mmCIF file of N, CA and C and ligand atoms in Angstrom:
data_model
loop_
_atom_site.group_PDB
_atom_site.id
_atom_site.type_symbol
_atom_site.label_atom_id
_atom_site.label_comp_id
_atom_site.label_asym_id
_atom_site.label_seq_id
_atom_site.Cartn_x
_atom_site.Cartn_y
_atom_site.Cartn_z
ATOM 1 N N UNK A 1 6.596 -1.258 -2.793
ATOM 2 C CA UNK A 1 5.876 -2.104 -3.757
ATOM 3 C C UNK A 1 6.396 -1.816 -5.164
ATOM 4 N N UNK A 2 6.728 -3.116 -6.076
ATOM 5 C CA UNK A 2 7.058 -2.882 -7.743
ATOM 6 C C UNK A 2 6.403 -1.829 -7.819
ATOM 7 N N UNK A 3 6.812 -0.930 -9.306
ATOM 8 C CA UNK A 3 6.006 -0.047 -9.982
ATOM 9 C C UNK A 3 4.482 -1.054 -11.078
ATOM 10 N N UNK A 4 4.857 -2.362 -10.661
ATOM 11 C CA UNK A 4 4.152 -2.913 -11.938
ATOM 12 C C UNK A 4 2.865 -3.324 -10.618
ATOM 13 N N UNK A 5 2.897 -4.059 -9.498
ATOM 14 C CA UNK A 5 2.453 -4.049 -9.087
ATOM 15 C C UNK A 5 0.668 -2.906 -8.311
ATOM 16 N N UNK A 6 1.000 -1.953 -9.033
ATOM 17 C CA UNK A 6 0.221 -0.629 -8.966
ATOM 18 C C UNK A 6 -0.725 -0.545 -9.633
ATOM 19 N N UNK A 7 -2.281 -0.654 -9.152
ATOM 20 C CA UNK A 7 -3.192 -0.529 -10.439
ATOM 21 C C UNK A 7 -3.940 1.184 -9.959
ATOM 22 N N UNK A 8 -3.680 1.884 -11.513
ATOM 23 C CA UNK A 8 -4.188 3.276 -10.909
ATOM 24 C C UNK A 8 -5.725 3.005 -11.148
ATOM 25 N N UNK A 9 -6.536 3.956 -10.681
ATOM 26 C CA UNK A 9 -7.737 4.113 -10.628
ATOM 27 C C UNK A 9 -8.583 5.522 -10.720
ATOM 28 N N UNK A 10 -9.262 5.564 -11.187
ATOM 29 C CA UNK A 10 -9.814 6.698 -11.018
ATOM 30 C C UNK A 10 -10.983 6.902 -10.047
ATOM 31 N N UNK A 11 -10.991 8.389 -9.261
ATOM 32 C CA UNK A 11 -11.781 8.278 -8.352
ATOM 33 C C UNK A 11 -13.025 9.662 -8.366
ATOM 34 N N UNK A 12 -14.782 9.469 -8.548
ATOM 35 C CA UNK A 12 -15.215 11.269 -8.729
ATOM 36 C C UNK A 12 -15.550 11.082 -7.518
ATOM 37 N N UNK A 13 -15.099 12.662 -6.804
ATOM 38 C CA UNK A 13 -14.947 12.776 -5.767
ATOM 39 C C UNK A 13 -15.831 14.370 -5.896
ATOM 40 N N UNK A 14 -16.799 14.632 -5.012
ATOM 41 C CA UNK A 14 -17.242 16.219 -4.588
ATOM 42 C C UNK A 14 -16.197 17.255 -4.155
ATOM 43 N N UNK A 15 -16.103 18.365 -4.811
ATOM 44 C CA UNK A 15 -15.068 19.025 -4.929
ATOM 45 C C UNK A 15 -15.102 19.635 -3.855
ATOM 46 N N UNK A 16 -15.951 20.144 -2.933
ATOM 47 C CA UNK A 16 -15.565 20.343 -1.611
ATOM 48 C C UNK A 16 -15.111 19.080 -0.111
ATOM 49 N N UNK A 17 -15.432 18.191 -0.736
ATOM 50 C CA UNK A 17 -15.352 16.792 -0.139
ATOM 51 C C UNK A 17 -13.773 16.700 -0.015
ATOM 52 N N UNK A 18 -13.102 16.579 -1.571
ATOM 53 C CA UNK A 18 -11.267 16.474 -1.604
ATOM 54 C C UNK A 18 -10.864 17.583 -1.302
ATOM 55 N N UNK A 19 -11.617 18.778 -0.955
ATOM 56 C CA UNK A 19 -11.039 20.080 -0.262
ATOM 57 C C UNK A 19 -10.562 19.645 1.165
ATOM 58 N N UNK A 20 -11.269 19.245 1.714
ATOM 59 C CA UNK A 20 -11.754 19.027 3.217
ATOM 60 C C UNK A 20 -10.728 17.770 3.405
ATOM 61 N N UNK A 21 -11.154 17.150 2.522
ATOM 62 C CA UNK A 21 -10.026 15.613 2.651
ATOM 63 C C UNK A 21 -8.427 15.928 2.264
ATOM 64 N N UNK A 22 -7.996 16.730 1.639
ATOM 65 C CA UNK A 22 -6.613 17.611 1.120
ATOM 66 C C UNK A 22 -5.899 18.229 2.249
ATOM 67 N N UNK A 23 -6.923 19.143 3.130
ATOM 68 C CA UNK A 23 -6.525 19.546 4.282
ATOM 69 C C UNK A 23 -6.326 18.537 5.422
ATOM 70 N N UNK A 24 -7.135 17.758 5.404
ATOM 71 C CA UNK A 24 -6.750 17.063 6.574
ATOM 72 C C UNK A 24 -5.825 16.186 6.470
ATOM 73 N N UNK A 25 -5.508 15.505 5.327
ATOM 74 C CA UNK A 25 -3.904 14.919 5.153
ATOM 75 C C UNK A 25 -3.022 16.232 4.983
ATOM 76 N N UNK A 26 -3.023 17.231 4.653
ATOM 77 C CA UNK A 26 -1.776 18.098 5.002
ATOM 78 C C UNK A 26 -1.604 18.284 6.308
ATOM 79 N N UNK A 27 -2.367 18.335 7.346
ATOM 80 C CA UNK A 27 -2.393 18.534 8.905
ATOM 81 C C UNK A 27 -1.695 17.402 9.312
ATOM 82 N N UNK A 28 -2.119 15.683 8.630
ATOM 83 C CA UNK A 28 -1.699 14.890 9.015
ATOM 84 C C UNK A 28 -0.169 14.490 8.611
ATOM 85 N N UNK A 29 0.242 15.300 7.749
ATOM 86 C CA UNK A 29 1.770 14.666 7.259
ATOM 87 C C UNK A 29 1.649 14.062 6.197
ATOM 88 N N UNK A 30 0.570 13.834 5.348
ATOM 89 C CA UNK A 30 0.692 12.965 3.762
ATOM 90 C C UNK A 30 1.100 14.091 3.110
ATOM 91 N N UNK A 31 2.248 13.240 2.187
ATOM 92 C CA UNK A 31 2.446 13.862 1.352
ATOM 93 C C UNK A 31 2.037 13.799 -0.175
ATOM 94 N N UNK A 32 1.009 13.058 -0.389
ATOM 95 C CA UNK A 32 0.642 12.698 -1.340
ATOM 96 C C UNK A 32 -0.728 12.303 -0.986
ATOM 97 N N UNK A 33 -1.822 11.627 -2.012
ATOM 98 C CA UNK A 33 -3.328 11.815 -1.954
ATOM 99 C C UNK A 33 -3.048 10.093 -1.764
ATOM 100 N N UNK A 34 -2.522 9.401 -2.361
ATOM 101 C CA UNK A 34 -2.412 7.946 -3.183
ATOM 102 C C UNK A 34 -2.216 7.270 -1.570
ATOM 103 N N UNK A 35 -1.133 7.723 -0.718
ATOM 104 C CA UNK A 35 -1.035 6.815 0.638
ATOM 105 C C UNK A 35 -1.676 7.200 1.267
ATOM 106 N N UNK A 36 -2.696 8.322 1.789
ATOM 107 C CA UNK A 36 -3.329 8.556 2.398
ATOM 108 C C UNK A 36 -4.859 7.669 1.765
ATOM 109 N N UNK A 37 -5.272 7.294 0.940
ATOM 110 C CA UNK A 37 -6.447 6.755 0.503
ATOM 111 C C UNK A 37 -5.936 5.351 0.847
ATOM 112 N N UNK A 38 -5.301 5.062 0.390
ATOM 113 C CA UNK A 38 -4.030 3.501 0.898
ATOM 114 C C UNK A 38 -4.328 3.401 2.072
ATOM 115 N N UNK A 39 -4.027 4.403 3.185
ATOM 116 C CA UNK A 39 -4.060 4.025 4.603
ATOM 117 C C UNK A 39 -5.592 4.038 5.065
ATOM 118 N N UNK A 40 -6.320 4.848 4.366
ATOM 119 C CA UNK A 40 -7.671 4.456 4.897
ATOM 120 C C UNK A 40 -8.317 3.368 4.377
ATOM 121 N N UNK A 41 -8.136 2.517 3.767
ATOM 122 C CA UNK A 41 -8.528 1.678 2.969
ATOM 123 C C UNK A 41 -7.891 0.487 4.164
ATOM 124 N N UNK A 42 -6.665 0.206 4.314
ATOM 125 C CA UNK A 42 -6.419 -0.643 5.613
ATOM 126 C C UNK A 42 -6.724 -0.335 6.875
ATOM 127 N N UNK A 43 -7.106 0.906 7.062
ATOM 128 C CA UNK A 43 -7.807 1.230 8.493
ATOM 129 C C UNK A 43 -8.966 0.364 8.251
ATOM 130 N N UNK A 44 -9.485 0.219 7.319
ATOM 131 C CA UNK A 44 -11.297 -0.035 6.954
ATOM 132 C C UNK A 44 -11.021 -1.673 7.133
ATOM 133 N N UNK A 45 -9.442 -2.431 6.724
ATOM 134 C CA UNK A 45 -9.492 -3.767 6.148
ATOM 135 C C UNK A 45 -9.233 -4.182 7.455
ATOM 136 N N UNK A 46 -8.383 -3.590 8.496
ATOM 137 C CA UNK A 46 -8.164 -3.686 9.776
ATOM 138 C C UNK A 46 -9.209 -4.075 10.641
ATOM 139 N N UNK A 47 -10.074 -2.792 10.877
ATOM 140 C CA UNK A 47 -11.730 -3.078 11.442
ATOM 141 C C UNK A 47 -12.363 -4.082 11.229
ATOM 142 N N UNK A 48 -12.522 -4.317 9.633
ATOM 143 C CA UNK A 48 -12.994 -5.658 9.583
ATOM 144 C C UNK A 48 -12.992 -7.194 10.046
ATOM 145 N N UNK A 49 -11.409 -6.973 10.533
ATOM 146 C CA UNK A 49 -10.775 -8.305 10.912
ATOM 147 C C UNK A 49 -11.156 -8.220 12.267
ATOM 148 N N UNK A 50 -11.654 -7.131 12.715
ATOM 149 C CA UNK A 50 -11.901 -6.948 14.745
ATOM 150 C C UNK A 50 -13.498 -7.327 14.479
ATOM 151 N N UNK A 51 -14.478 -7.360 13.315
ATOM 152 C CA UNK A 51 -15.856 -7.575 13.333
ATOM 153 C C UNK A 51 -15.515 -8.991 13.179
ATOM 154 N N UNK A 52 -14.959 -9.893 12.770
ATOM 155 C CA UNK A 52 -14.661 -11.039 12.519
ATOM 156 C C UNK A 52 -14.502 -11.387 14.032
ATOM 157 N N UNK A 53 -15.569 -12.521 15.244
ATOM 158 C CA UNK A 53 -14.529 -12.614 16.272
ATOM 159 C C UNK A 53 -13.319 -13.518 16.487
ATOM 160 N N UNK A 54 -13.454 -14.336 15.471
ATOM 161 C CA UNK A 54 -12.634 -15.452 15.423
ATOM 162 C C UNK A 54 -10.919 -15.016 15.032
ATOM 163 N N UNK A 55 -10.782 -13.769 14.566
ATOM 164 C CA UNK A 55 -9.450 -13.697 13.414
ATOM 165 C C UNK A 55 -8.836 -13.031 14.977
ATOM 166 N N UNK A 56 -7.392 -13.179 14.809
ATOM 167 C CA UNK A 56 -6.160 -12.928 15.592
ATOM 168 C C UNK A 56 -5.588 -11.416 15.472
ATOM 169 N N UNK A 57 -5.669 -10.809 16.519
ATOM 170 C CA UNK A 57 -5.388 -9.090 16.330
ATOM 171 C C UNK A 57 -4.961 -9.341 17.292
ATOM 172 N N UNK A 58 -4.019 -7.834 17.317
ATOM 173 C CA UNK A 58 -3.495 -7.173 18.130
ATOM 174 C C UNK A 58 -3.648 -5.616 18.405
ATOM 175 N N UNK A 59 -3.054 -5.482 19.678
ATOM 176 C CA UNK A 59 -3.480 -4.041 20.301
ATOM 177 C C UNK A 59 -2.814 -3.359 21.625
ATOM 178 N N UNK A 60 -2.984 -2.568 21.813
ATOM 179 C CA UNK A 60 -2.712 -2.063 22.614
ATOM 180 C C UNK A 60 -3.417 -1.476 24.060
ATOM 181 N N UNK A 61 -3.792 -1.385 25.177
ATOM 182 C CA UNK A 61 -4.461 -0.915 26.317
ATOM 183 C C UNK A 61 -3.476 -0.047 26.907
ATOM 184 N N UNK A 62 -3.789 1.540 26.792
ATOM 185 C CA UNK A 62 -3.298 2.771 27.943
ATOM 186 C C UNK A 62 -4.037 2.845 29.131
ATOM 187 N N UNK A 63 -3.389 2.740 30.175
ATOM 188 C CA UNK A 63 -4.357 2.875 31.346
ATOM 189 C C UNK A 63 -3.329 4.253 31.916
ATOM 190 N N UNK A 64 -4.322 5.035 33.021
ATOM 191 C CA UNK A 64 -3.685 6.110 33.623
ATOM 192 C C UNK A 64 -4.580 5.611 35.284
ATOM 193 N N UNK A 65 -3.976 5.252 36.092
ATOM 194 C CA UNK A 65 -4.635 5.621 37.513
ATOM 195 C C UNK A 65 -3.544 5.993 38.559
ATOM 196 N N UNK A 66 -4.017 6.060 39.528
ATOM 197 C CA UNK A 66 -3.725 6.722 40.507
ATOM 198 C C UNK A 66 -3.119 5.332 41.810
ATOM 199 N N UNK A 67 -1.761 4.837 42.159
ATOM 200 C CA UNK A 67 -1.702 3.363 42.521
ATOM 201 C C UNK A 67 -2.093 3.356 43.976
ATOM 202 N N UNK A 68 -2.924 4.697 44.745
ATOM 203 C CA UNK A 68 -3.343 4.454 45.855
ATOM 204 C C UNK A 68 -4.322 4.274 46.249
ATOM 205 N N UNK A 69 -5.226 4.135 44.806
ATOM 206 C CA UNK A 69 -6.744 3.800 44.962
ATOM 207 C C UNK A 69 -6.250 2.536 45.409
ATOM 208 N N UNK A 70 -7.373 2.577 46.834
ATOM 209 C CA UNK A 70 -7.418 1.134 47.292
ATOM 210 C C UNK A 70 -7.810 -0.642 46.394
ATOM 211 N N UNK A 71 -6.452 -1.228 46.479
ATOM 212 C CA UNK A 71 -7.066 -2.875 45.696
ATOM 213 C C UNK A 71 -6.781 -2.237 43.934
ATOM 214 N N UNK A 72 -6.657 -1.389 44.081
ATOM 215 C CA UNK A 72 -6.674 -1.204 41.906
ATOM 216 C C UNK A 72 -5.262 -1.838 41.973
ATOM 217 N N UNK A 73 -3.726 -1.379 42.257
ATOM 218 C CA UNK A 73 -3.524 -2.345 41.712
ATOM 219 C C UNK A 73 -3.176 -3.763 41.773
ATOM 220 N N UNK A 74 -3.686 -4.088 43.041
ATOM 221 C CA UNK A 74 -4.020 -5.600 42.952
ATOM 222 C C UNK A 74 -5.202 -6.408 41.762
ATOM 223 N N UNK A 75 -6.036 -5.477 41.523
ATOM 224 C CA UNK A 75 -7.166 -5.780 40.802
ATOM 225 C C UNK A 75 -6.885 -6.052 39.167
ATOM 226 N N UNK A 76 -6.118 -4.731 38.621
ATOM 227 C CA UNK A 76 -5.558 -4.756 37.641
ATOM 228 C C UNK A 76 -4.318 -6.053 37.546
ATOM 229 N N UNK A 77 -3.702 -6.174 38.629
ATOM 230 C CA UNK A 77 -2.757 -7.430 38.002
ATOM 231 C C UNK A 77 -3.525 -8.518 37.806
ATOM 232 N N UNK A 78 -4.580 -8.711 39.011
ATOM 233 C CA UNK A 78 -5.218 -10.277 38.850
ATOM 234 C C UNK A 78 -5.697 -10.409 37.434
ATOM 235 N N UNK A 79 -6.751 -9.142 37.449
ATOM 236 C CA UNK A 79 -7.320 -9.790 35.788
ATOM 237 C C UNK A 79 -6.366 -9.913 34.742
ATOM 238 N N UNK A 80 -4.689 -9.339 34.381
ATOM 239 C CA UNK A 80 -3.927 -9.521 33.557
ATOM 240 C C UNK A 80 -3.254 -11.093 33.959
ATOM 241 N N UNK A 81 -3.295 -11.695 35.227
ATOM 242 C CA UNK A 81 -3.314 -12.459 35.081
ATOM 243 C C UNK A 81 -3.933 -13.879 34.543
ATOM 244 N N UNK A 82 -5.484 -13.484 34.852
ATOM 245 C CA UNK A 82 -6.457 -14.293 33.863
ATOM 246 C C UNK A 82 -6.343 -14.696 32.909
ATOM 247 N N UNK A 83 -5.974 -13.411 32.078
ATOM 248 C CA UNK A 83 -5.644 -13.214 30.557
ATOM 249 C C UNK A 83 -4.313 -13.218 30.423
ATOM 250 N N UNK A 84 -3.762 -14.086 30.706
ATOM 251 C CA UNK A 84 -1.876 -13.980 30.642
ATOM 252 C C UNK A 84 -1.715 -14.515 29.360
ATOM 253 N N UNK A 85 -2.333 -15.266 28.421
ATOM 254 C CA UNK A 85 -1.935 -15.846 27.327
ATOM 255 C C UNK A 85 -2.789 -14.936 26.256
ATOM 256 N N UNK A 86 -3.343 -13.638 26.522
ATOM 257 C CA UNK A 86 -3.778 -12.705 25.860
ATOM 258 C C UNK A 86 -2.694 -11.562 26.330
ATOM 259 N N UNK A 87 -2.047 -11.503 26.791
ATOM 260 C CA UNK A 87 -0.827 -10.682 27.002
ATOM 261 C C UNK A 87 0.534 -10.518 26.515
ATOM 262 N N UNK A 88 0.947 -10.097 26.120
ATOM 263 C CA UNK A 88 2.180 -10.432 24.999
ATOM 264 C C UNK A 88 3.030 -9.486 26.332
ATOM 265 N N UNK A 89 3.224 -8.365 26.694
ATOM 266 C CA UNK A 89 4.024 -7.804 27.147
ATOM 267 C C UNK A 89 3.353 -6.631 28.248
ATOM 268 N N UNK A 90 4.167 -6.148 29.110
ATOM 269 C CA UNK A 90 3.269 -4.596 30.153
ATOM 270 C C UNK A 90 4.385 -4.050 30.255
ATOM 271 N N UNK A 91 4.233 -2.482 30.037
ATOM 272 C CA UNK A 91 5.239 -2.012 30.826
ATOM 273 C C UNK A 91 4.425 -0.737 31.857
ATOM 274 N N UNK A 92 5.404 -0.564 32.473
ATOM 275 C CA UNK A 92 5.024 0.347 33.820
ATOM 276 C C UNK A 92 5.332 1.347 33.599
ATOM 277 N N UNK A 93 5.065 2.590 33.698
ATOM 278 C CA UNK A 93 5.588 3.997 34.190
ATOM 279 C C UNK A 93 5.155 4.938 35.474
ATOM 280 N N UNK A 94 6.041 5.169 36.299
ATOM 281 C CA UNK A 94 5.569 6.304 37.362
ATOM 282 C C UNK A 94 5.712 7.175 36.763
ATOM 283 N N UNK A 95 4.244 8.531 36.752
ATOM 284 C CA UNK A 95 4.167 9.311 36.229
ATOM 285 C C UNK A 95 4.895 10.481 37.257
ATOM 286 N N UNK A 96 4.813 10.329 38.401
ATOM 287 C CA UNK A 96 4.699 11.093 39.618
ATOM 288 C C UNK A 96 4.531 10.526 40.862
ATOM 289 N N UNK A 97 4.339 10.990 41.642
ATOM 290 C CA UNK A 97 4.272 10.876 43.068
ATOM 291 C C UNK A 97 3.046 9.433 43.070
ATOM 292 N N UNK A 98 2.007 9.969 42.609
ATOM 293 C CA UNK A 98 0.499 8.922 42.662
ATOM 294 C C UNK A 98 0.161 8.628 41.638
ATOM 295 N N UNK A 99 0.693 8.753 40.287
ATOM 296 C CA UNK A 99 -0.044 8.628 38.848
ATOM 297 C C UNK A 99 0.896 7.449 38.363
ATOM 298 N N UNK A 100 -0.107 6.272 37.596
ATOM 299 C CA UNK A 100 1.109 5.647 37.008
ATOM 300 C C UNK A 100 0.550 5.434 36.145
ATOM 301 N N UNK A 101 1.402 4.957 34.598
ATOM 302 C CA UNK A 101 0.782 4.828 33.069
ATOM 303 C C UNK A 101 1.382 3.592 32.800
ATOM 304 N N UNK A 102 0.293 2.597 32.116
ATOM 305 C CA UNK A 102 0.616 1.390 31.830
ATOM 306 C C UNK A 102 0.532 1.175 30.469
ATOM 307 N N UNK A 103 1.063 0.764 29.449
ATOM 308 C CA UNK A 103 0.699 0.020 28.552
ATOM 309 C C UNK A 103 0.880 -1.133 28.538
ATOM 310 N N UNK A 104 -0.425 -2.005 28.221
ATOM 311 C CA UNK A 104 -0.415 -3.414 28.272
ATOM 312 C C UNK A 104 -0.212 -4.209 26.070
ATOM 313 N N UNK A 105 0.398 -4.605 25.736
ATOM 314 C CA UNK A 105 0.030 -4.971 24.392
ATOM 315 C C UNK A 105 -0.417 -6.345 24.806
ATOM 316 N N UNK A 106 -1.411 -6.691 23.679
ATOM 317 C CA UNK A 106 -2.162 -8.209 23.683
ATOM 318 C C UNK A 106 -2.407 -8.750 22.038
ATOM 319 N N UNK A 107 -3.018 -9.740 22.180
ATOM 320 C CA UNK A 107 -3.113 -10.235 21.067
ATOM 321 C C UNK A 107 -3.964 -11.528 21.389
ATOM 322 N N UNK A 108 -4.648 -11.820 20.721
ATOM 323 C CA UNK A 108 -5.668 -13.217 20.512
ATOM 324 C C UNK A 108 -6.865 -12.746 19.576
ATOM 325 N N UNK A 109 -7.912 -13.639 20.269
ATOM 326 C CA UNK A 109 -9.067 -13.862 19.439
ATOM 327 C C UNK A 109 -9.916 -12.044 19.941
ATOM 328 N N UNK A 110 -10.674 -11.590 18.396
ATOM 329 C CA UNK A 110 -10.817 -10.279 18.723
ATOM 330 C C UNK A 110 -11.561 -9.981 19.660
ATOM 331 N N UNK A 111 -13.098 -10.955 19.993
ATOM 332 C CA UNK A 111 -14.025 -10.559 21.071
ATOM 333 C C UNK A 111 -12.739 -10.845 22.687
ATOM 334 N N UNK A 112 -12.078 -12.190 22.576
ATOM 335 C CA UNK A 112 -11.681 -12.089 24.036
ATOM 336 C C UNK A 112 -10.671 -10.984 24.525
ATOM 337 N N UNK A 113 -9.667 -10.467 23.305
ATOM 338 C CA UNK A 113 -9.057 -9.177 23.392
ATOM 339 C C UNK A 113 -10.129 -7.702 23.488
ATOM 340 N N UNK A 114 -10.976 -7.536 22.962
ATOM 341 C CA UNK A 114 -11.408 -6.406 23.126
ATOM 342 C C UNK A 114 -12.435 -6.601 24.761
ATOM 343 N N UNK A 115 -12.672 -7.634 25.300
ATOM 344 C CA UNK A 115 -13.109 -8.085 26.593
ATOM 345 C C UNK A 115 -12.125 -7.382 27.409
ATOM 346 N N UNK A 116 -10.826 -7.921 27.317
ATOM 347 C CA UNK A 116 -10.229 -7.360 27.983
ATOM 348 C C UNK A 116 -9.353 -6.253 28.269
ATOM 349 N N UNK A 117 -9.680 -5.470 27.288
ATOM 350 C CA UNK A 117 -9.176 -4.151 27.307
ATOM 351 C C UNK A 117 -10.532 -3.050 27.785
ATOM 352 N N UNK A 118 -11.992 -3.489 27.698
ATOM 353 C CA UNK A 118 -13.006 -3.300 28.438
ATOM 354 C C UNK A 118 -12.807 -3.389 29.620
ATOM 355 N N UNK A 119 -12.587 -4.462 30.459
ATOM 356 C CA UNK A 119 -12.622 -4.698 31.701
ATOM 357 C C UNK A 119 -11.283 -3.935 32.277
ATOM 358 N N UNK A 120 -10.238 -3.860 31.725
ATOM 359 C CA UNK A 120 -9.355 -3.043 32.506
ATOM 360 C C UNK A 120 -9.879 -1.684 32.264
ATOM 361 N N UNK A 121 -9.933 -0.951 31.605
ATOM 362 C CA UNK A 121 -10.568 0.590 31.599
ATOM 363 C C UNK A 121 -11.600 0.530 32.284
ATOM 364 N N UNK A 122 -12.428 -0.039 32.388
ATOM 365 C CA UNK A 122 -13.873 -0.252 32.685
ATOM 366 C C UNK A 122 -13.090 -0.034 34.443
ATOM 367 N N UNK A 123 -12.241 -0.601 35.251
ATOM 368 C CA UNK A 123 -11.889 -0.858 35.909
ATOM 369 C C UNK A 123 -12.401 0.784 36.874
ATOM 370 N N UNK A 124 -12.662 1.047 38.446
ATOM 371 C CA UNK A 124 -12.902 1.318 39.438
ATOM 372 C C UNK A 124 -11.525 2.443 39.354
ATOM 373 N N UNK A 125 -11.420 3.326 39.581
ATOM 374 C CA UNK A 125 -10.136 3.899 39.888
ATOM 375 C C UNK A 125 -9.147 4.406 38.603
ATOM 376 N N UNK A 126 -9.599 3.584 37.748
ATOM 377 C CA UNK A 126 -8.680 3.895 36.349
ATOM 378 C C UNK A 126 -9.213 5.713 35.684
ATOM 379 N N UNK A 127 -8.046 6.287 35.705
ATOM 380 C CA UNK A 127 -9.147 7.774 35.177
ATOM 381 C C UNK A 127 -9.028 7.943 34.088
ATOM 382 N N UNK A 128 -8.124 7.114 32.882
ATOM 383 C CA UNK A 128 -7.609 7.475 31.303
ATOM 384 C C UNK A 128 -7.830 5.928 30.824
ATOM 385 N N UNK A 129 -8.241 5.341 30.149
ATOM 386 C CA UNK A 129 -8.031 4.773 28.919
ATOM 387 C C UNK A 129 -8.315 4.715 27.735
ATOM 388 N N UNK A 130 -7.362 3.836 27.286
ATOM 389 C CA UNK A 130 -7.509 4.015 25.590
ATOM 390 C C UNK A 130 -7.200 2.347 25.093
ATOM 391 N N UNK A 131 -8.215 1.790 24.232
ATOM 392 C CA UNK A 131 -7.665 1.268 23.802
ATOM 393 C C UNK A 131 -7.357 1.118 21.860
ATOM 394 N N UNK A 132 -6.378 0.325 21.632
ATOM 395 C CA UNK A 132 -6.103 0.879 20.310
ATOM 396 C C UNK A 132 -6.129 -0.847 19.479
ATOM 397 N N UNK A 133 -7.140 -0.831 18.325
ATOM 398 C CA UNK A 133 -6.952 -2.351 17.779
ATOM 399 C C UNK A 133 -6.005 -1.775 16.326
ATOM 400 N N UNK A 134 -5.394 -3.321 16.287
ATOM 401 C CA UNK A 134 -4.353 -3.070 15.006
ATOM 402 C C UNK A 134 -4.443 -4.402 14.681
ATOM 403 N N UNK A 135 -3.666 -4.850 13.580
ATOM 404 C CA UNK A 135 -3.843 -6.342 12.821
ATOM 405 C C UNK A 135 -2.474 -6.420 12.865
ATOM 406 N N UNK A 136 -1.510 -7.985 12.219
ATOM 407 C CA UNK A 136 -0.158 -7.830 12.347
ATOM 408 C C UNK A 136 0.074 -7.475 11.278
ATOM 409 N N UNK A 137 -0.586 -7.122 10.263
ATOM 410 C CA UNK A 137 -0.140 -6.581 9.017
ATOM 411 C C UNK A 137 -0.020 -7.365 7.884
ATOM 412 N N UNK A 138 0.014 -8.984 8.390
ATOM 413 C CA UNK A 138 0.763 -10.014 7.185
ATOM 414 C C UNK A 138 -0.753 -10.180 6.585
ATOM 415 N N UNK A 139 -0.986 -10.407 5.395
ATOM 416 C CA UNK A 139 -2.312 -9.932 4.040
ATOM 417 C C UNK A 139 -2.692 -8.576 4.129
ATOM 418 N N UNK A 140 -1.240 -7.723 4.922
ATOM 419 C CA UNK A 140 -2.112 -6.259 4.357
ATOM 420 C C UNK A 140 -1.266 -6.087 3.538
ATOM 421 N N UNK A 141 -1.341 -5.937 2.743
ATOM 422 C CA UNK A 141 -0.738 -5.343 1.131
ATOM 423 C C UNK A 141 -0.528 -3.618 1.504
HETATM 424 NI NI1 NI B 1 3.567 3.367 39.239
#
């Protein structure tokens, strides 16, 4: 971003509060106070757009199961098939012998995406998920 583009600000903050907040961006890798307040500030603008159900996000679904639970993964493909135009991409991994790790990325409207990253975790047999919401970034400054 320009240097002109930059409006500084001042912020009073409880001095054990930016203690606590200092450390935990040094744990995290900031190297500075300014992008770390930056990034929480679009974490916050992000969320918002997932309370919105109408606005267009994207995300991610980790699944971890086991592919000999009986019907899972027949079960898991059908419902990605349902949602095939909420699916942007899957990929597969054999973890091992019986474990396999999926990431599914999606994208649409936020209630029918976060539906379906529910219903696959939610899923019978699945022993790990995660899912992760993100925005595409374009009006994040
Ligand atoms: Ni597998």
């Amino acid at each position: 971003m320009p240097e002109t583009d930059l409006c500084r600000i001042g912020v009073a903050i409880n001095e054990e509060l930016l203690a606590q907040f200092d450390k935990l961006i040094d744990k995290r890798g900031y190297t500075n106070r300014s992008e770390a307040f930056r990034d929480l500030i679009r974490n916050e603008l992000v969320k918002e757009r997932w309370d919105s159900p109408n606005s267009e996000v994207f995300g991610t679904v980790t699944l971890v199961y086991d592919h000999h639970v009986r019907l899972l993964t027949e079960k898991l493909t059908s419902l990605q098939h349902k949602y095939h135009s909420s699916i942007i991409s899957s990929t597969h991994v054999h973890l091992d012998h019986d474990n396999c790790l999926e990431v599914i990325v999606v994208r649409g409207k936020a209630t029918a995406v976060q539906g379906l990253a529910n219903a696959l975790i939610a899923m019978k047999g699945v022993k790990h998920g995660r899912f992760t919401g993100t925005a595409s970034g374009r009006d994040l400054p």
